[in-house]
Structures are given as C-alpha cells and as structure tokens.
Amino acid sequence: MSTPQPTVVPAPTGVSLPASPDPVGVERALARVIHLVGRVRQHERLMAVAGLSLDRAAAAILRHAAGSDPLRPGTPAARLSVEASPVTRQPGRLEKGGYVQRVPGPEDRRARRVRLTEAGLTAADRIREVNLRGMRVAPADRPPEVLRLLAELFPRRVGDFVARAEAGIEP
C-alpha cells in the first residue's frame, strides 16, 4: 500500500510547494495577520502616517466604499462580516467629517446611499498607500517568483476561508 503524496502546486517559474493536507499552519498565519492588523496601536500608526484621524470602523468603511457604486449603509457590515449596528452609525460620522455624502438610491429615491466625497477618496487612497508601503517593504528580500506565487495563492486561500466562515461553523 503506497502512502498518499501531498498535492503539489506549481509556481509560474517551475518552483513547486507541497500543499499541506493540514491547514493548521495557514490558519495560524491568518490569525496572526488578523491580530496584527487589528491592533489599536497598528491602526494608530497607520492613521498617523496617513495623516488622518479615523477610528478603525470608519477606515474600513472608506476602504470598502472606494471604487464602488454608492452603498447602502449596511453593505460595508455585510462585506466586513460584522454586526450592522456599529457600522451603520459610521456614515453619519463620516458625513460630518466630509468623507461621504448621502445620495438617492437608483431604484428608490427615498432609500439613501453613501458615496465617498473627494476627501473620502483621498483618505481611502492614503490608507491604501500606507498599507501598500508596508506590503512592498516586508517581503523585499523574497525572490520574485515566490512573490508572484504568494500574490496568486493568498487571495484564493483567503477567499476559501471567508466562504467557509460565512457558511457557518459546524458543531
């Protein structure tokens, strides 16, 4: 009886990595990234470098609203997989700060949507640029083929993880 071999995922340059049948390492890495990104101190540094004064929920909403059509106030909560009530309060705060404006919905003019203003787009761009600087510097010593493989596989794995998380956890 032969021992099953791990699946091999070929990299674009011919480098291959065994895909672990046990996702513990991937789960630990994702949990660590989530922890580090979600820390208050990390958010404060991000805001300082970006030159902004936004709480974490407001910053997340700006990032999710950038480049999209006007959103219903609850849409960012669904995209972030969080409770709607804390997120739906944010558009009012962001509107007072000049980052968003409320506009009529396309199918029902009474239903208001949230659209980023120029200030909101600029803030979202600043946040993204600061994050990208860190993403560019952190793996600078990795070979380009490894970075290409990571750029291809990481979004897939995160997508798998999100789909599974949104489907619910079995007892």
PDB file of C-alpha atoms in Angstrom:
ATOM      1  CA  MET A   1       0.000   0.000   0.000  1.00  0.00           C
ATOM      2  CA  SER A   2       1.505   3.319  -1.054  1.00  0.00           C
ATOM      3  CA  THR A   3       1.459   6.445   1.080  1.00  0.00           C
ATOM      4  CA  PRO A   4      -0.537   9.303  -0.455  1.00  0.00           C
ATOM      5  CA  GLN A   5       1.662  12.165  -1.576  1.00  0.00           C
ATOM      6  CA  PRO A   6       0.803  15.804  -0.830  1.00  0.00           C
ATOM      7  CA  THR A   7      -0.650  17.822  -3.663  1.00  0.00           C
ATOM      8  CA  VAL A   8       1.965  19.922  -5.442  1.00  0.00           C
ATOM      9  CA  VAL A   9       1.101  23.463  -6.524  1.00  0.00           C
ATOM     10  CA  PRO A  10       3.431  24.537  -9.335  1.00  0.00           C
ATOM     11  CA  ALA A  11       4.729  28.100  -9.271  1.00  0.00           C
ATOM     12  CA  PRO A  12       4.934  30.070 -12.528  1.00  0.00           C
ATOM     13  CA  THR A  13       8.718  29.567 -12.636  1.00  0.00           C
ATOM     14  CA  GLY A  14       8.632  25.825 -12.029  1.00  0.00           C
ATOM     15  CA  VAL A  15       9.154  26.053  -8.272  1.00  0.00           C
ATOM     16  CA  SER A  16       6.676  23.766  -6.530  1.00  0.00           C
ATOM     17  CA  LEU A  17       5.436  23.762  -2.987  1.00  0.00           C
ATOM     18  CA  PRO A  18       3.598  20.886  -1.304  1.00  0.00           C
ATOM     19  CA  ALA A  19       0.092  21.827  -0.271  1.00  0.00           C
ATOM     20  CA  SER A  20      -0.372  20.764   3.308  1.00  0.00           C
ATOM     21  CA  PRO A  21      -3.296  18.413   3.918  1.00  0.00           C
ATOM     22  CA  ASP A  22      -3.432  20.015   7.398  1.00  0.00           C
ATOM     23  CA  PRO A  23      -4.344  23.722   7.242  1.00  0.00           C
ATOM     24  CA  VAL A  24      -3.152  24.451  10.800  1.00  0.00           C
ATOM     25  CA  GLY A  25      -0.168  26.491   9.606  1.00  0.00           C
ATOM     26  CA  VAL A  26      -2.347  28.541   7.260  1.00  0.00           C
ATOM     27  CA  GLU A  27      -4.920  29.155   9.991  1.00  0.00           C
ATOM     28  CA  ARG A  28      -2.206  30.251  12.422  1.00  0.00           C
ATOM     29  CA  ALA A  29      -0.700  32.619   9.852  1.00  0.00           C
ATOM     30  CA  LEU A  30      -4.106  34.150   9.031  1.00  0.00           C
ATOM     31  CA  ALA A  31      -4.909  34.518  12.739  1.00  0.00           C
ATOM     32  CA  ARG A  32      -1.594  36.278  13.324  1.00  0.00           C
ATOM     33  CA  VAL A  33      -2.132  38.663  10.408  1.00  0.00           C
ATOM     34  CA  ILE A  34      -5.652  39.422  11.631  1.00  0.00           C
ATOM     35  CA  HIS A  35      -4.349  40.058  15.138  1.00  0.00           C
ATOM     36  CA  LEU A  36      -1.541  42.337  13.983  1.00  0.00           C
ATOM     37  CA  VAL A  37      -3.666  44.326  11.550  1.00  0.00           C
ATOM     38  CA  GLY A  38      -6.495  44.694  14.053  1.00  0.00           C
ATOM     39  CA  ARG A  39      -4.393  46.022  16.918  1.00  0.00           C
ATOM     40  CA  VAL A  40      -5.241  49.501  18.116  1.00  0.00           C
ATOM     41  CA  ARG A  41      -1.572  50.509  18.122  1.00  0.00           C
ATOM     42  CA  GLN A  42      -1.185  49.417  14.482  1.00  0.00           C
ATOM     43  CA  HIS A  43      -4.275  51.410  13.498  1.00  0.00           C
ATOM     44  CA  GLU A  44      -2.960  54.486  15.310  1.00  0.00           C
ATOM     45  CA  ARG A  45       0.351  54.212  13.429  1.00  0.00           C
ATOM     46  CA  LEU A  46      -1.496  53.805  10.135  1.00  0.00           C
ATOM     47  CA  MET A  47      -3.590  56.904  10.811  1.00  0.00           C
ATOM     48  CA  ALA A  48      -0.539  58.921  11.880  1.00  0.00           C
ATOM     49  CA  VAL A  49       1.400  58.040   8.727  1.00  0.00           C
ATOM     50  CA  ALA A  50      -1.678  58.634   6.544  1.00  0.00           C
ATOM     51  CA  GLY A  51      -2.303  61.962   8.301  1.00  0.00           C
ATOM     52  CA  LEU A  52      -5.861  61.010   9.249  1.00  0.00           C
ATOM     53  CA  SER A  53      -7.907  60.791  12.416  1.00  0.00           C
ATOM     54  CA  LEU A  54     -10.392  57.979  11.846  1.00  0.00           C
ATOM     55  CA  ASP A  55     -11.423  55.064  14.001  1.00  0.00           C
ATOM     56  CA  ARG A  56     -10.973  51.523  12.704  1.00  0.00           C
ATOM     57  CA  ALA A  57     -14.576  51.118  11.579  1.00  0.00           C
ATOM     58  CA  ALA A  58     -14.527  54.387   9.632  1.00  0.00           C
ATOM     59  CA  ALA A  59     -11.245  53.491   7.948  1.00  0.00           C
ATOM     60  CA  ALA A  60     -12.605  50.071   6.956  1.00  0.00           C
ATOM     61  CA  ILE A  61     -15.744  51.615   5.505  1.00  0.00           C
ATOM     62  CA  LEU A  62     -13.741  54.088   3.437  1.00  0.00           C
ATOM     63  CA  ARG A  63     -11.566  51.269   2.090  1.00  0.00           C
ATOM     64  CA  HIS A  64     -14.608  49.193   1.135  1.00  0.00           C
ATOM     65  CA  ALA A  65     -16.514  52.099  -0.372  1.00  0.00           C
ATOM     66  CA  ALA A  66     -13.614  53.301  -2.512  1.00  0.00           C
ATOM     67  CA  GLY A  67     -14.094  52.364  -6.135  1.00  0.00           C
ATOM     68  CA  SER A  68     -17.644  51.129  -5.716  1.00  0.00           C
ATOM     69  CA  ASP A  69     -21.036  52.491  -6.582  1.00  0.00           C
ATOM     70  CA  PRO A  70     -22.881  54.267  -3.760  1.00  0.00           C
ATOM     71  CA  LEU A  71     -23.539  51.757  -0.999  1.00  0.00           C
ATOM     72  CA  ARG A  72     -26.477  51.095   1.244  1.00  0.00           C
ATOM     73  CA  PRO A  73     -25.399  51.940   4.791  1.00  0.00           C
ATOM     74  CA  GLY A  74     -25.464  48.249   5.841  1.00  0.00           C
ATOM     75  CA  THR A  75     -23.417  46.944   2.885  1.00  0.00           C
ATOM     76  CA  PRO A  76     -19.986  47.522   4.485  1.00  0.00           C
ATOM     77  CA  ALA A  77     -21.091  45.495   7.509  1.00  0.00           C
ATOM     78  CA  ALA A  78     -22.006  42.586   5.262  1.00  0.00           C
ATOM     79  CA  ARG A  79     -18.704  42.847   3.379  1.00  0.00           C
ATOM     80  CA  LEU A  80     -16.766  43.002   6.642  1.00  0.00           C
ATOM     81  CA  SER A  81     -18.823  40.147   8.165  1.00  0.00           C
ATOM     82  CA  VAL A  82     -19.620  42.208  11.256  1.00  0.00           C
ATOM     83  CA  GLU A  83     -22.793  43.276  13.029  1.00  0.00           C
ATOM     84  CA  ALA A  84     -24.588  46.055  11.174  1.00  0.00           C
ATOM     85  CA  SER A  85     -25.444  48.348  14.088  1.00  0.00           C
ATOM     86  CA  PRO A  86     -21.929  49.734  14.828  1.00  0.00           C
ATOM     87  CA  VAL A  87     -21.186  50.119  11.117  1.00  0.00           C
ATOM     88  CA  THR A  88     -24.458  51.779  10.167  1.00  0.00           C
ATOM     89  CA  ARG A  89     -23.696  54.602  12.617  1.00  0.00           C
ATOM     90  CA  GLN A  90     -20.470  55.402  10.788  1.00  0.00           C
ATOM     91  CA  PRO A  91     -21.905  57.085   7.664  1.00  0.00           C
ATOM     92  CA  GLY A  92     -23.315  59.909   9.803  1.00  0.00           C
ATOM     93  CA  ARG A  93     -19.924  60.455  11.421  1.00  0.00           C
ATOM     94  CA  LEU A  94     -18.152  60.222   8.084  1.00  0.00           C
ATOM     95  CA  GLU A  95     -20.636  62.653   6.567  1.00  0.00           C
ATOM     96  CA  LYS A  96     -19.949  65.185   9.343  1.00  0.00           C
ATOM     97  CA  GLY A  97     -16.238  64.792   8.604  1.00  0.00           C
ATOM     98  CA  GLY A  98     -16.808  65.465   4.908  1.00  0.00           C
ATOM     99  CA  TYR A  99     -15.763  61.958   3.806  1.00  0.00           C
ATOM    100  CA  VAL A 100     -19.129  60.753   2.485  1.00  0.00           C
ATOM    101  CA  GLN A 101     -22.385  62.167   1.248  1.00  0.00           C
ATOM    102  CA  ARG A 102     -25.778  60.578   1.118  1.00  0.00           C
ATOM    103  CA  VAL A 103     -27.355  60.247  -2.316  1.00  0.00           C
ATOM    104  CA  PRO A 104     -30.700  58.856  -3.506  1.00  0.00           C
ATOM    105  CA  GLY A 105     -30.825  55.163  -4.359  1.00  0.00           C
ATOM    106  CA  PRO A 106     -31.241  54.267  -8.043  1.00  0.00           C
ATOM    107  CA  GLU A 107     -34.391  52.174  -7.638  1.00  0.00           C
ATOM    108  CA  ASP A 108     -35.979  54.065  -4.748  1.00  0.00           C
ATOM    109  CA  ARG A 109     -35.066  57.721  -4.392  1.00  0.00           C
ATOM    110  CA  ARG A 110     -36.192  57.658  -0.733  1.00  0.00           C
ATOM    111  CA  ALA A 111     -33.588  54.994   0.084  1.00  0.00           C
ATOM    112  CA  ARG A 112     -30.342  56.810   0.739  1.00  0.00           C
ATOM    113  CA  ARG A 113     -26.949  55.506  -0.337  1.00  0.00           C
ATOM    114  CA  VAL A 114     -23.499  56.553   0.793  1.00  0.00           C
ATOM    115  CA  ARG A 115     -20.913  57.790  -1.709  1.00  0.00           C
ATOM    116  CA  LEU A 116     -17.366  58.924  -0.980  1.00  0.00           C
ATOM    117  CA  THR A 117     -16.571  62.585  -1.483  1.00  0.00           C
ATOM    118  CA  GLU A 118     -13.217  63.746  -2.848  1.00  0.00           C
ATOM    119  CA  ALA A 119     -11.991  63.924   0.762  1.00  0.00           C
ATOM    120  CA  GLY A 120     -13.207  60.352   1.317  1.00  0.00           C
ATOM    121  CA  LEU A 121     -11.490  59.098  -1.832  1.00  0.00           C
ATOM    122  CA  THR A 122      -8.278  60.874  -0.821  1.00  0.00           C
ATOM    123  CA  ALA A 123      -8.435  59.365   2.679  1.00  0.00           C
ATOM    124  CA  ALA A 124      -9.057  55.862   1.273  1.00  0.00           C
ATOM    125  CA  ASP A 125      -6.119  56.314  -1.110  1.00  0.00           C
ATOM    126  CA  ARG A 126      -3.849  57.429   1.754  1.00  0.00           C
ATOM    127  CA  ILE A 127      -4.814  54.414   3.843  1.00  0.00           C
ATOM    128  CA  ARG A 128      -4.239  52.066   0.917  1.00  0.00           C
ATOM    129  CA  GLU A 129      -0.870  53.664   0.072  1.00  0.00           C
ATOM    130  CA  VAL A 130       0.411  53.357   3.644  1.00  0.00           C
ATOM    131  CA  ASN A 131      -0.653  49.704   3.713  1.00  0.00           C
ATOM    132  CA  LEU A 132       0.965  49.093   0.325  1.00  0.00           C
ATOM    133  CA  ARG A 133       4.258  50.598   1.506  1.00  0.00           C
ATOM    134  CA  GLY A 134       4.350  48.010   4.255  1.00  0.00           C
ATOM    135  CA  MET A 135       3.421  45.246   1.814  1.00  0.00           C
ATOM    136  CA  ARG A 136       6.244  46.287  -0.529  1.00  0.00           C
ATOM    137  CA  VAL A 137       8.905  46.553   2.157  1.00  0.00           C
ATOM    138  CA  ALA A 138       8.104  43.438   4.207  1.00  0.00           C
ATOM    139  CA  PRO A 139       8.804  40.812   1.518  1.00  0.00           C
ATOM    140  CA  ALA A 140      11.501  42.776  -0.360  1.00  0.00           C
ATOM    141  CA  ASP A 141      14.078  40.024   0.185  1.00  0.00           C
ATOM    142  CA  ARG A 142      11.916  37.291  -1.339  1.00  0.00           C
ATOM    143  CA  PRO A 143      12.541  36.100  -4.906  1.00  0.00           C
ATOM    144  CA  PRO A 144      10.078  37.491  -7.497  1.00  0.00           C
ATOM    145  CA  GLU A 145       8.708  34.019  -8.314  1.00  0.00           C
ATOM    146  CA  VAL A 146       7.791  33.468  -4.648  1.00  0.00           C
ATOM    147  CA  LEU A 147       6.075  36.871  -4.519  1.00  0.00           C
ATOM    148  CA  ARG A 148       4.116  36.054  -7.690  1.00  0.00           C
ATOM    149  CA  LEU A 149       3.027  32.722  -6.229  1.00  0.00           C
ATOM    150  CA  LEU A 150       2.008  34.377  -2.980  1.00  0.00           C
ATOM    151  CA  ALA A 151       0.044  37.060  -4.866  1.00  0.00           C
ATOM    152  CA  GLU A 152      -1.804  34.329  -6.766  1.00  0.00           C
ATOM    153  CA  LEU A 153      -2.471  31.893  -3.935  1.00  0.00           C
ATOM    154  CA  PHE A 154      -3.066  34.133  -0.928  1.00  0.00           C
ATOM    155  CA  PRO A 155      -6.270  35.746  -2.260  1.00  0.00           C
ATOM    156  CA  ARG A 156      -7.570  32.296  -3.201  1.00  0.00           C
ATOM    157  CA  ARG A 157      -6.901  30.918   0.259  1.00  0.00           C
ATOM    158  CA  VAL A 158      -8.440  33.946   1.954  1.00  0.00           C
ATOM    159  CA  GLY A 159     -11.472  33.607  -0.349  1.00  0.00           C
ATOM    160  CA  ASP A 160     -11.813  29.952   0.664  1.00  0.00           C
ATOM    161  CA  PHE A 161     -11.508  30.906   4.318  1.00  0.00           C
ATOM    162  CA  VAL A 162     -14.098  33.702   4.029  1.00  0.00           C
ATOM    163  CA  ALA A 163     -16.562  31.495   2.144  1.00  0.00           C
ATOM    164  CA  ARG A 164     -16.228  28.832   4.804  1.00  0.00           C
ATOM    165  CA  ALA A 165     -16.553  31.331   7.652  1.00  0.00           C
ATOM    166  CA  GLU A 166     -19.668  32.863   6.111  1.00  0.00           C
ATOM    167  CA  ALA A 167     -21.216  29.407   5.604  1.00  0.00           C
ATOM    168  CA  GLY A 168     -21.030  28.867   9.355  1.00  0.00           C
ATOM    169  CA  ILE A 169     -19.072  26.641  11.648  1.00  0.00           C
ATOM    170  CA  GLU A 170     -20.294  23.094  12.065  1.00  0.00           C
ATOM    171  CA  PRO A 171     -20.590  21.829  15.654  1.00  0.00           C
TER     172      PRO A 171
END
